[in-house]
């Protein structure tokens, strides 16, 4: 199938793009990589009256770093993030997660911001950002606002970005000290959508005791799930089998997956506990080294 008729705009500045969004409202859609939007339009699941192509907004294509954070523009291609030394040296979790996205051709076209705004609950970039604790910057014709990643994902395929707004950049804090991280997922084949995905980042003190931890799971809720309660039982402790079992019990109690043709709810819940233990152990071992 092919999409229904639509108007097409290709602005050269952010201000022009925001003006077009203001004029079109709910009838307009941003397109950049198009890896998700085009198939949805072809299946007639979305029928925007106009598309606003932002590929000429080169000011939104960047990766920068200072002492405290890395900044990534919304138009930055996923393949560029994948090979960036700034990302590898400062945000190792993101560097590890990006190669799981589709295939090289997908990452060559897909954008960093596009993955976030699409908000697939199993997508790799949203999970990595949630585990790192970043902030999202959103612009409209009238204002620019900053949103914590915990507040950005609203429900399935829905974010805090309003129809007249544009995600412009993302800020990811650089964790200091003895930092460990891990990302892993299970899918039928490499490049397929994950059945369950997992991301973790933690820090250790000088005595190998956990001082901070963020554990995120995908594929078990309508949005990436930041597992609450993990900090309370893990901070001040060394990782052990008994501690991992306690965290697994928390995960079992908080995840609420749905069954589909790929996996049952019980199987997803089981996978969530298995991958929780796996990535926590990997992150802890890396931090110790």
Coordinates of C-alpha atoms in Angstrom, one line a residue:
X1 CA 0.0 0.0 0.0
X2 CA 1.0 3.6 -0.5
X3 CA 0.1 6.6 1.7
X4 CA -2.8 9.0 0.9
X5 CA -2.0 12.4 -0.6
X6 CA -0.2 14.9 1.5
X7 CA 1.5 18.3 1.2
X8 CA 5.3 18.4 1.5
X9 CA 7.5 21.1 3.0
X10 CA 11.3 21.2 3.3
X11 CA 12.3 24.1 5.5
X12 CA 15.9 25.4 5.7
X13 CA 15.7 26.9 9.3
X14 CA 14.4 25.7 12.6
X15 CA 12.2 28.8 12.9
X16 CA 10.6 28.0 9.5
X17 CA 9.9 24.4 10.6
X18 CA 8.3 25.6 13.8
X19 CA 6.1 28.1 12.0
X20 CA 5.0 25.3 9.7
X21 CA 4.2 23.1 12.7
X22 CA 2.2 26.0 14.3
X23 CA 0.2 26.4 11.1
X24 CA -0.5 22.7 10.5
X25 CA -1.2 21.6 14.1
X26 CA -2.5 18.1 14.4
X27 CA -2.5 17.7 10.6
X28 CA 1.3 18.0 10.2
X29 CA 4.1 15.5 10.9
X30 CA 7.9 15.9 11.1
X31 CA 9.9 13.5 8.9
X32 CA 13.6 13.0 9.0
X33 CA 14.8 9.4 8.7
X34 CA 11.3 8.1 8.1
X35 CA 12.2 4.5 9.2
X36 CA 9.0 4.3 11.3
X37 CA 6.7 7.0 9.9
X38 CA 6.8 5.9 6.2
X39 CA 5.8 2.2 6.9
X40 CA 3.0 3.5 9.2
X41 CA 1.8 5.8 6.5
X42 CA 2.0 3.1 3.9
X43 CA -0.2 0.9 6.0
X44 CA -2.7 3.8 6.4
X45 CA -2.2 3.8 10.2
X46 CA -1.3 7.5 10.0
X47 CA -2.6 10.0 7.4
X48 CA -1.0 13.4 8.0
X49 CA -2.1 16.1 5.6
X50 CA 1.4 17.6 5.4
X51 CA 4.9 16.3 6.0
X52 CA 7.6 18.7 7.2
X53 CA 11.0 17.4 6.1
X54 CA 13.7 18.6 8.5
X55 CA 16.7 17.1 6.7
X56 CA 18.0 20.5 5.8
X57 CA 18.2 21.7 9.4
X58 CA 21.9 20.9 9.6
X59 CA 22.2 22.9 12.9
X60 CA 20.4 20.0 14.6
X61 CA 23.0 17.5 13.5
X62 CA 25.8 17.5 16.1
X63 CA 27.5 15.6 18.9
X64 CA 29.2 17.8 21.5
X65 CA 30.6 17.3 25.0
X66 CA 31.7 19.4 28.0
X67 CA 32.9 18.3 31.4
X68 CA 29.4 17.3 32.6
X69 CA 27.3 16.1 29.7
X70 CA 27.2 15.1 26.0
X71 CA 24.8 16.9 23.7
X72 CA 23.3 15.2 20.7
X73 CA 21.2 17.0 18.0
X74 CA 17.9 15.4 17.1
X75 CA 18.9 15.0 13.4
X76 CA 22.1 13.1 14.2
X77 CA 22.1 9.8 12.4
X78 CA 22.2 6.7 14.5
X79 CA 25.2 5.4 12.6
X80 CA 27.2 8.6 13.5
X81 CA 26.4 8.0 17.2
X82 CA 27.5 4.4 16.8
X83 CA 31.1 5.4 15.7
X84 CA 31.5 8.6 17.7
X85 CA 34.5 8.6 20.0
X86 CA 32.8 11.2 22.2
X87 CA 30.0 8.7 22.8
X88 CA 32.3 5.7 23.3
X89 CA 34.5 7.6 25.8
X90 CA 31.7 9.3 27.8
X91 CA 28.4 7.4 27.3
X92 CA 29.5 3.8 27.0
X93 CA 26.0 2.5 27.6
X94 CA 24.7 4.3 24.5
X95 CA 27.7 3.1 22.5
X96 CA 26.8 -0.5 23.4
X97 CA 23.1 -0.1 22.7
X98 CA 23.1 1.5 19.2
X99 CA 24.4 -1.5 17.2
X100 CA 21.3 -3.4 18.3
X101 CA 19.1 -1.0 16.2
X102 CA 17.9 -2.8 13.1
X103 CA 20.7 -3.1 10.5
X104 CA 23.4 -0.7 9.3
X105 CA 21.1 0.6 6.5
X106 CA 18.5 1.4 9.2
X107 CA 21.0 3.3 11.3
X108 CA 22.4 5.2 8.3
X109 CA 19.0 6.8 7.8
X110 CA 17.4 6.7 11.2
X111 CA 18.0 9.7 13.5
X112 CA 18.7 9.9 17.2
X113 CA 15.7 12.2 17.9
X114 CA 13.4 10.2 15.7
X115 CA 13.9 7.1 17.8
X116 CA 13.0 9.0 20.9
X117 CA 9.9 10.7 19.5
X118 CA 8.6 7.4 18.0
X119 CA 8.8 6.0 21.6
X120 CA 8.7 2.3 20.8
X121 CA 8.9 0.6 24.3
X122 CA 11.5 -1.8 23.1
X123 CA 13.7 0.7 21.2
X124 CA 17.4 0.9 22.3
X125 CA 18.0 4.6 22.4
X126 CA 15.0 5.4 24.8
X127 CA 16.2 2.6 27.1
X128 CA 19.8 3.9 27.1
X129 CA 18.7 7.5 27.7
X130 CA 16.5 6.5 30.5
X131 CA 19.2 4.5 32.2
X132 CA 21.6 7.4 31.9
X133 CA 19.1 10.0 33.2
X134 CA 19.2 12.5 30.4
X135 CA 17.1 15.5 29.5
X136 CA 15.2 16.3 26.3
X137 CA 15.0 19.8 24.8
X138 CA 11.8 20.7 23.0
X139 CA 11.1 23.9 21.0
X140 CA 7.9 25.5 19.7
X141 CA 7.4 28.9 17.9
X142 CA 6.9 30.5 21.4
X143 CA 9.3 28.8 23.8
X144 CA 11.9 26.2 24.5
X145 CA 11.6 23.8 27.4
X146 CA 13.6 21.0 29.0
X147 CA 12.0 17.7 30.1
X148 CA 13.5 15.0 32.3
X149 CA 13.6 11.7 30.4
X150 CA 11.4 10.1 33.2
X151 CA 8.6 12.5 32.2
X152 CA 9.1 12.3 28.4
X153 CA 7.5 9.0 27.6
X154 CA 3.8 9.2 28.2
X155 CA 2.3 5.9 26.8
X156 CA 2.7 3.6 23.9
X157 CA 4.2 5.5 20.9
X158 CA 3.4 8.8 22.7
X159 CA 5.7 11.4 24.2
X160 CA 5.5 14.8 25.8
X161 CA 6.2 16.5 22.4
X162 CA 3.1 18.4 21.4
X163 CA 1.9 18.6 17.7
X164 CA 3.3 22.1 17.3
X165 CA 6.7 21.2 18.9
X166 CA 10.0 19.9 17.7
X167 CA 12.6 17.9 19.7
X168 CA 15.8 19.7 19.1
X169 CA 18.5 18.1 21.2
X170 CA 19.2 15.7 24.1
X171 CA 21.6 16.2 27.0
X172 CA 23.1 13.1 28.6
X173 CA 25.1 13.4 31.9
X174 CA 28.6 12.0 32.1
X175 CA 28.7 9.8 35.1
X176 CA 31.9 10.1 37.2
X177 CA 33.9 7.7 39.2
X178 CA 33.8 3.9 39.0
X179 CA 31.0 3.5 36.4
X180 CA 29.6 0.2 35.0
X181 CA 27.0 -0.3 32.4
X182 CA 25.4 -3.0 30.3
X183 CA 22.8 -3.3 27.6
X184 CA 21.3 -6.5 26.2
X185 CA 18.1 -7.7 24.5
X186 CA 16.6 -10.8 23.0
X187 CA 14.9 -10.9 19.6
X188 CA 14.1 -13.6 17.1
X189 CA 16.9 -12.5 14.8
X190 CA 19.4 -9.6 15.0
X191 CA 17.7 -6.5 13.8
X192 CA 14.2 -7.6 14.8
X193 CA 12.2 -5.7 17.4
X194 CA 13.3 -6.9 20.9
X195 CA 11.0 -9.2 22.8
X196 CA 12.6 -7.9 26.0
X197 CA 15.4 -5.3 26.3
X198 CA 17.4 -4.2 29.3
X199 CA 19.8 -1.4 30.2
X200 CA 21.7 -0.6 33.4
X201 CA 24.2 1.9 34.7
X202 CA 25.7 2.0 38.2
X203 CA 28.6 3.4 40.2
X204 CA 30.7 1.8 43.0
X205 CA 32.5 3.4 45.9
X206 CA 36.1 2.5 46.9
X207 CA 34.9 -0.6 48.7
X208 CA 33.0 -2.1 45.7
X209 CA 29.7 -1.1 47.2
X210 CA 27.0 0.2 44.9
X211 CA 26.5 4.0 45.3
X212 CA 24.0 4.6 42.5
X213 CA 22.0 2.4 40.0
X214 CA 19.4 2.9 37.3
X215 CA 17.8 -0.2 35.8
X216 CA 15.5 0.0 32.8
X217 CA 13.5 -2.6 31.0
X218 CA 11.8 -2.6 27.6
X219 CA 9.0 -4.7 26.2
X220 CA 7.3 -5.2 29.6
X221 CA 5.3 -1.9 29.7
X222 CA 3.8 0.6 27.3
X223 CA 7.0 2.8 27.9
X224 CA 10.6 2.1 28.9
X225 CA 10.3 1.0 32.6
X226 CA 12.7 2.6 35.1
X227 CA 12.5 0.0 37.9
X228 CA 11.7 1.8 41.1
X229 CA 12.9 0.4 44.4
X230 CA 16.1 -0.9 43.1
X231 CA 18.2 1.9 44.7
X232 CA 16.8 1.3 48.1
X233 CA 18.0 -2.3 48.3
X234 CA 21.2 -2.0 46.3
X235 CA 22.9 1.2 47.5
X236 CA 25.6 0.4 50.1
X237 CA 25.7 -3.3 49.1
X238 CA 28.1 -5.5 47.2
X239 CA 26.5 -7.5 44.4
X240 CA 25.7 -11.0 45.4
X241 CA 23.4 -13.8 44.3
X242 CA 21.0 -13.0 47.1
X243 CA 20.9 -9.4 46.2
X244 CA 20.3 -10.3 42.5
X245 CA 17.4 -12.5 43.6
X246 CA 15.8 -9.6 45.6
X247 CA 16.0 -7.4 42.5
X248 CA 14.5 -10.1 40.4
X249 CA 11.6 -10.3 42.8
X250 CA 11.0 -6.6 42.5
X251 CA 11.1 -6.9 38.7
X252 CA 8.6 -9.7 38.8
X253 CA 6.2 -7.6 40.9
X254 CA 6.4 -4.4 38.9
X255 CA 6.4 -5.5 35.2
X256 CA 3.1 -5.9 33.5
X257 CA 3.8 -7.3 30.0
X258 CA 1.2 -8.3 27.4
X259 CA 1.0 -11.4 25.4
X260 CA 1.3 -11.3 21.6
X261 CA 2.3 -13.6 18.7
X262 CA 6.0 -13.3 19.7
X263 CA 5.8 -14.1 23.4
X264 CA 3.4 -14.7 26.2
X265 CA 3.2 -12.3 29.2
X266 CA 4.7 -15.0 31.5
X267 CA 7.6 -15.6 29.1
X268 CA 8.3 -11.8 28.9
X269 CA 8.2 -11.6 32.7
X270 CA 10.7 -14.5 33.0
X271 CA 13.0 -12.9 30.5
X272 CA 12.8 -9.6 32.4
X273 CA 14.2 -11.3 35.5
X274 CA 16.9 -13.2 33.6
X275 CA 18.2 -10.1 31.8
X276 CA 18.0 -8.0 34.9
X277 CA 20.4 -10.4 36.7
X278 CA 22.6 -10.6 33.6
X279 CA 23.1 -6.9 33.0
X280 CA 23.5 -6.0 36.7
X281 CA 26.3 -8.5 37.0
X282 CA 28.0 -7.3 33.8
X283 CA 27.7 -3.6 34.9
X284 CA 29.0 -4.4 38.4
X285 CA 32.0 -6.4 37.0
X286 CA 32.9 -3.5 34.6
X287 CA 32.7 -1.0 37.4
X288 CA 35.0 -3.1 39.6
X289 CA 37.6 -3.2 36.8

